[in-house]
XYZ file of N, CA and C in Angstrom:
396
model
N -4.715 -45.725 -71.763
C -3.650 -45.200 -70.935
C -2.369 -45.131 -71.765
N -1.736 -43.894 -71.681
C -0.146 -43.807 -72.063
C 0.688 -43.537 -71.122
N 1.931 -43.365 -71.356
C 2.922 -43.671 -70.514
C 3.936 -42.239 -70.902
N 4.606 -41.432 -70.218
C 5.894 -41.409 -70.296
C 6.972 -41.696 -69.498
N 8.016 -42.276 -69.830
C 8.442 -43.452 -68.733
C 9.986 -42.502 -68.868
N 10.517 -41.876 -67.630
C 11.878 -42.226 -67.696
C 13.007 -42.897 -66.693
N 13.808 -43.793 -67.076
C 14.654 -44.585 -66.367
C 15.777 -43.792 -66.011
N 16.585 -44.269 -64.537
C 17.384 -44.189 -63.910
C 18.381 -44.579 -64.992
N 19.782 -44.429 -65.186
C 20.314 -44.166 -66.251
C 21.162 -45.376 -66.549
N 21.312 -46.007 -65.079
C 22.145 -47.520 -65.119
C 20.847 -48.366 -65.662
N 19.587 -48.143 -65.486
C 18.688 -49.004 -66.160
C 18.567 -48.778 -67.868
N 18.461 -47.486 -68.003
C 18.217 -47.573 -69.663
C 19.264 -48.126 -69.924
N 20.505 -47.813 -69.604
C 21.749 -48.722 -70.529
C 21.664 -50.038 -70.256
N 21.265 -50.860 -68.950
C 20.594 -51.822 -69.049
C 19.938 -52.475 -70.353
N 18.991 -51.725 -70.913
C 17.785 -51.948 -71.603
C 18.625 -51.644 -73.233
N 19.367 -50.921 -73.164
C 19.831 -50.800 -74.568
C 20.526 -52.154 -74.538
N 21.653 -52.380 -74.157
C 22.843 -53.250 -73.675
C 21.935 -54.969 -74.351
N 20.799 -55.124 -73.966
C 19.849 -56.168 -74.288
C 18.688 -56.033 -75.322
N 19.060 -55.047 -76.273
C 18.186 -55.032 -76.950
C 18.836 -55.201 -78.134
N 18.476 -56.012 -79.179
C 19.067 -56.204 -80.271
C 19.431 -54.955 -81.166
N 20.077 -54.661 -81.932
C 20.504 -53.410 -82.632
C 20.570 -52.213 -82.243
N 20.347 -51.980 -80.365
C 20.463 -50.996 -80.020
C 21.857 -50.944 -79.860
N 22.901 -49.972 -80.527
C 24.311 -50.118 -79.851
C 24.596 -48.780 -79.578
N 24.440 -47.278 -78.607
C 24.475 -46.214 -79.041
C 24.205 -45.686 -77.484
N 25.173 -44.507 -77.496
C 25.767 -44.125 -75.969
C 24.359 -43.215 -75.548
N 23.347 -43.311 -74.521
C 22.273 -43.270 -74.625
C 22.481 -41.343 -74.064
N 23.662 -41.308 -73.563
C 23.770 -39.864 -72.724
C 23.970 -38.753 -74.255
N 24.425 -39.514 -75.052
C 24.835 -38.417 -76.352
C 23.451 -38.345 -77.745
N 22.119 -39.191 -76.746
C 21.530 -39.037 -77.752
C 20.388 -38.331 -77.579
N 19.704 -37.474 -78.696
C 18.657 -36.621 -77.964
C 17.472 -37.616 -77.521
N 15.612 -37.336 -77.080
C 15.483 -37.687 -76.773
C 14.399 -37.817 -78.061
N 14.375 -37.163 -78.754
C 13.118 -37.361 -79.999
C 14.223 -38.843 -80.966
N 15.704 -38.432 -80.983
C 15.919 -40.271 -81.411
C 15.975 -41.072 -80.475
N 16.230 -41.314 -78.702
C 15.815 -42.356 -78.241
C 14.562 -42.848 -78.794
N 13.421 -42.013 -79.353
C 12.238 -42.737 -79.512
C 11.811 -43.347 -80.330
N 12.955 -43.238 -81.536
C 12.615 -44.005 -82.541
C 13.467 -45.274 -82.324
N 13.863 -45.374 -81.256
C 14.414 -47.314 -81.343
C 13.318 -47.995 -80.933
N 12.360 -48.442 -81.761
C 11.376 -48.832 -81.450
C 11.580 -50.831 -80.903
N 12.902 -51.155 -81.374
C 13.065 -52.354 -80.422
C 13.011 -52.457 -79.016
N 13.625 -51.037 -78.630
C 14.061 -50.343 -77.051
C 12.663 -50.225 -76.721
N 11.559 -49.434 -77.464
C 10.324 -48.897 -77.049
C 9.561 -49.981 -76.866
N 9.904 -50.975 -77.470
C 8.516 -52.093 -77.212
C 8.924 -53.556 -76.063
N 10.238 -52.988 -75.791
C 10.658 -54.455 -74.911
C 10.360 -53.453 -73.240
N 10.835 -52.078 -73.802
C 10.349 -50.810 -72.135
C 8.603 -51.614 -72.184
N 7.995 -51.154 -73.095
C 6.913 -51.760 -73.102
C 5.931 -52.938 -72.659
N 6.800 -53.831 -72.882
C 6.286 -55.217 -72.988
C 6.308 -55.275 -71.355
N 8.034 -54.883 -70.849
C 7.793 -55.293 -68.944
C 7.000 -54.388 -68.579
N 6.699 -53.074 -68.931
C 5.750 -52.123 -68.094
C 4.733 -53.212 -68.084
N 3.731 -53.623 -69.233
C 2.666 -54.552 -69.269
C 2.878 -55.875 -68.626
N 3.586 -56.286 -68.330
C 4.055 -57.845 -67.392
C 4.280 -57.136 -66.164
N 4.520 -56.235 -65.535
C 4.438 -55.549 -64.298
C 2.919 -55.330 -64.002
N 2.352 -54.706 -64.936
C 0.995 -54.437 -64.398
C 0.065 -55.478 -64.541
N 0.278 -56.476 -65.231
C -0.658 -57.777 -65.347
C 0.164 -58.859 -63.995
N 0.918 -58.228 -63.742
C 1.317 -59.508 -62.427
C 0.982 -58.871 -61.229
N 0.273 -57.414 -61.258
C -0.026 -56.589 -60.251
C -1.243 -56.546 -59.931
N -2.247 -57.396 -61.050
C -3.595 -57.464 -61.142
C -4.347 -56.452 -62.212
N -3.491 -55.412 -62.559
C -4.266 -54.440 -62.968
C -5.188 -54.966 -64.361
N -5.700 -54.072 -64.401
C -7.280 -54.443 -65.456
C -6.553 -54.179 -66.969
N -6.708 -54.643 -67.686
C -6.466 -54.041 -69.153
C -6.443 -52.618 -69.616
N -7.264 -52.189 -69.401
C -7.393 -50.578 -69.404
C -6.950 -50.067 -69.036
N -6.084 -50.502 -67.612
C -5.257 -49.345 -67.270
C -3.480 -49.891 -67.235
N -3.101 -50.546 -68.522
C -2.362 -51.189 -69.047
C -1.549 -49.596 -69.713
N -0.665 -49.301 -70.031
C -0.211 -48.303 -71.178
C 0.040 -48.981 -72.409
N -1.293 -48.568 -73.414
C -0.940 -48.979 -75.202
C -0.006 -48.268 -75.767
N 0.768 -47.015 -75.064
C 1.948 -46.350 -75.522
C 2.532 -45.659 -75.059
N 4.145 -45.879 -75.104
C 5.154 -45.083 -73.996
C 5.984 -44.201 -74.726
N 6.653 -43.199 -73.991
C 7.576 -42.156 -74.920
C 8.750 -42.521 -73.764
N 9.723 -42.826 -74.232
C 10.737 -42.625 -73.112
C 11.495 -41.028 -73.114
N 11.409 -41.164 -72.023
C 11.983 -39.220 -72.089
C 13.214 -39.394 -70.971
N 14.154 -38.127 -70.759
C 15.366 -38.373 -70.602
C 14.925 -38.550 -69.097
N 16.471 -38.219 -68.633
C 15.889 -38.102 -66.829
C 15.683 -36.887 -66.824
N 14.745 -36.931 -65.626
C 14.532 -35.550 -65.236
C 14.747 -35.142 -64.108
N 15.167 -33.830 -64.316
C 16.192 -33.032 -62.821
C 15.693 -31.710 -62.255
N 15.677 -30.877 -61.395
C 15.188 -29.689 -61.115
C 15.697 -28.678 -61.908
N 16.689 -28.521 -62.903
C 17.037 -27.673 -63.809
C 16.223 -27.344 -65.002
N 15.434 -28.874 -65.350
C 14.320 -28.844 -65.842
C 12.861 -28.185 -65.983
N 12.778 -27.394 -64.393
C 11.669 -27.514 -64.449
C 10.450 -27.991 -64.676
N 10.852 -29.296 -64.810
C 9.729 -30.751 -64.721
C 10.123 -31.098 -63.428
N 10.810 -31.331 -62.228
C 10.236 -31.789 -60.921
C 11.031 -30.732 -60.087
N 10.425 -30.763 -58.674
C 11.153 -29.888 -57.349
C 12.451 -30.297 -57.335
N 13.222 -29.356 -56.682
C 14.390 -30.056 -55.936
C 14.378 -31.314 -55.062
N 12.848 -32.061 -54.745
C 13.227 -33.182 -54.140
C 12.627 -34.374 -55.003
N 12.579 -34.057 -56.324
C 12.298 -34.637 -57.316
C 10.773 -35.301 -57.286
N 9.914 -34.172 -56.758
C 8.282 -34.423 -56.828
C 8.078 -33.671 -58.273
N 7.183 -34.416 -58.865
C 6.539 -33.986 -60.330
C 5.787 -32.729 -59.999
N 6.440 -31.680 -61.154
C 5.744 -30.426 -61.696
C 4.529 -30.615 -62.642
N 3.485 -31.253 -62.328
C 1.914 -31.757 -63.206
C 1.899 -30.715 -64.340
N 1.945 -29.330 -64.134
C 0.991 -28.369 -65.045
C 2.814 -28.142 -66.186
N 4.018 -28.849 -65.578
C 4.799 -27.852 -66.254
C 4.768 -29.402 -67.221
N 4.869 -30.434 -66.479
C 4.957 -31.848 -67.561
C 3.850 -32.115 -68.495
N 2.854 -31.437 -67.893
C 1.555 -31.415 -69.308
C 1.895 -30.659 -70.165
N 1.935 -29.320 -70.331
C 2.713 -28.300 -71.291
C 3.829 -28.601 -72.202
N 4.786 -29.180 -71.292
C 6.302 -29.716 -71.761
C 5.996 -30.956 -72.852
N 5.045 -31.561 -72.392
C 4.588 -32.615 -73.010
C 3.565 -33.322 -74.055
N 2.330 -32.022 -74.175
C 1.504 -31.717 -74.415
C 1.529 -32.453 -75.778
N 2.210 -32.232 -76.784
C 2.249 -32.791 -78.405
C 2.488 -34.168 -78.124
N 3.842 -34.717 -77.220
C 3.904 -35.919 -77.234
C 2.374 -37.302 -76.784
N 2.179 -36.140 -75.774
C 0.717 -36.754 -75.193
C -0.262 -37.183 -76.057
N -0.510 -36.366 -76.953
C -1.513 -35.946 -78.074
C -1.006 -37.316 -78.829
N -0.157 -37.197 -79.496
C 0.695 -38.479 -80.262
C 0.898 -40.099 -79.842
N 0.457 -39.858 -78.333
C 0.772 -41.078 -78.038
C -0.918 -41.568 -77.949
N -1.915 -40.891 -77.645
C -3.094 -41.625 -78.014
C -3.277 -41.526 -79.270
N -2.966 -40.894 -80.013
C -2.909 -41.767 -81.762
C -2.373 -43.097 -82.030
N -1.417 -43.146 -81.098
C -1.287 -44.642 -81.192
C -1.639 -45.632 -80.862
N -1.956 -45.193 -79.646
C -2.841 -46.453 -79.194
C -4.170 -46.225 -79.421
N -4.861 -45.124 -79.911
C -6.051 -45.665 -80.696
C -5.423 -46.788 -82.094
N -4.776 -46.398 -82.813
C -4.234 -46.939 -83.713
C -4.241 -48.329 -83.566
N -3.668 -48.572 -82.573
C -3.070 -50.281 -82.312
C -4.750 -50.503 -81.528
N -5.391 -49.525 -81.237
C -6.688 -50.259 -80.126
C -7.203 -50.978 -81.604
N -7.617 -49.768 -83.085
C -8.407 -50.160 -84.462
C -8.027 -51.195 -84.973
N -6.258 -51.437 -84.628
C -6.223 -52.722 -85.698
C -5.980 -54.059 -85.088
N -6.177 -54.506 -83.749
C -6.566 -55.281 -82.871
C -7.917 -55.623 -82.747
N -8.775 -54.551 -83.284
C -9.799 -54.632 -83.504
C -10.718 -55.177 -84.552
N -9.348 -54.487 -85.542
C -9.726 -55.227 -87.006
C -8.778 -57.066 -87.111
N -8.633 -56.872 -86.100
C -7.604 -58.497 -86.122
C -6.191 -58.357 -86.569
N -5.681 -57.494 -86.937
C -4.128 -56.643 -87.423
C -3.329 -56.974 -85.977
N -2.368 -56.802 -86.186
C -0.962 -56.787 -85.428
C -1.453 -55.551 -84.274
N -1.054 -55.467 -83.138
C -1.278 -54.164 -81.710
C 0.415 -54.001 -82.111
N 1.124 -54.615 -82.985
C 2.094 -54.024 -82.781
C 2.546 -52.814 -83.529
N 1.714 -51.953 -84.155
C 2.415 -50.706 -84.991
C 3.264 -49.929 -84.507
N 4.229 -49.377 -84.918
C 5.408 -48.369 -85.186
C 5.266 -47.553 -83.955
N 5.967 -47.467 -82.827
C 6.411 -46.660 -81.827
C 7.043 -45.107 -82.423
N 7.576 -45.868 -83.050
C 8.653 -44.479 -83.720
C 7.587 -43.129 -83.786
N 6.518 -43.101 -84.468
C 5.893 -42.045 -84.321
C 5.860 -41.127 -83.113
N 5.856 -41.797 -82.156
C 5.762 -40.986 -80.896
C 6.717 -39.975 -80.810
N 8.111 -39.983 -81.998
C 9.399 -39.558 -81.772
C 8.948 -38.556 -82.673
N 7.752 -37.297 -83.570
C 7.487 -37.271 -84.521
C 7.341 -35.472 -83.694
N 6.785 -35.750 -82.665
C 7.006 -34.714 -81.606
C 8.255 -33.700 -80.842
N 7.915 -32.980 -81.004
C 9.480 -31.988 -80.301
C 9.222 -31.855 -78.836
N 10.126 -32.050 -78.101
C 10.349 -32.119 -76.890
C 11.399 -30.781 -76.376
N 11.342 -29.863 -76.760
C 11.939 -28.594 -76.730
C 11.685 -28.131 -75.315
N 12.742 -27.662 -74.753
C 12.969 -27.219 -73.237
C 13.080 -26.116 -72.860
C-alpha cells in the first residue's frame, strides 16, 4: 500500500514547525520539494503507521510510502466543488508519482528482507513531476 496524503494547512505547518531542519514557508514551496524533506516524509509517515496499527489494521494494509501533495481544491480538478475525490483525474494527475512510490516500497519491502534498514530515502518519490 502507498499513500498520497494531503494535510489541512494548519496541520502541515504543524508538522514542519516539529520537525527538525524543516524551517521553510510551506505555501511558497512547490510540491516536488515538499517531498524531498524526507525528515517531514517519514515522521507524516511514522503517525499514518501508529494510526493504523492502533486501528487494528493488518500490516499490509499499512502505507510503505507516502507523497505529500498540496491541498487540493476544485480549481484543480482533483475533487468536486464539495470536495469529493475525482478517482480517474487523481490517477492520471498522479500516475508517475504512483509508479514511484511502489519502487519504494518494494525497495524498503527487499531490504527488510535482506535485514537492511525499511528506512531508505523518501526523497525519490519527489523525482516525479506533478504538473497541473
Amino acid at each position: 500500500v502507498v499513500a498520497i496524503v494531503t494535510l489541512a494547512p494548519l496541520v502541515l505547518a504543524e508538522y514542519i514547525k516539529n520537525t527538525p531542519g524543516c524551517d521553510f514557508d510551506y505555501t511558497k514551496i512547490s510540491e516536488e520539494d515538499l517531498n524531498k524533506q524526507e525528515d517531514l516524509l517519514k515522521l507524516i509517515e511514522k503517525d499514518i503507521q501508529s494510526v493504523g496499527r492502533a486501528s487494528k489494521l493488518a500490516g499490509f494494509e499499512l502505507p510503505r510510502a507516502v507523497y505529500l501533495a498540496k491541498e487540493w481544491n476544485p480549481e484543480s480538478d482533483l475533487v468536486t466543488p464539495t470536495m469529493k475525490l475525482k478517482r480517474p483525474q487523481l490517477k492520471k494527475h498522479y500516475a508517475e508519482v504512483i509508479d514511484n512510490l511502489y519502487k519504494i516500497a518494494a525497495e524498503r519491502a527487499a531490504a527488510r528482507a535482506a535485514g537492511g534498514s525499511s528506512s531508505s530515502s523518501s526523497s525519490s518519490s519527489s523525482s516525479s513531476s506533478s504538473s497541473k
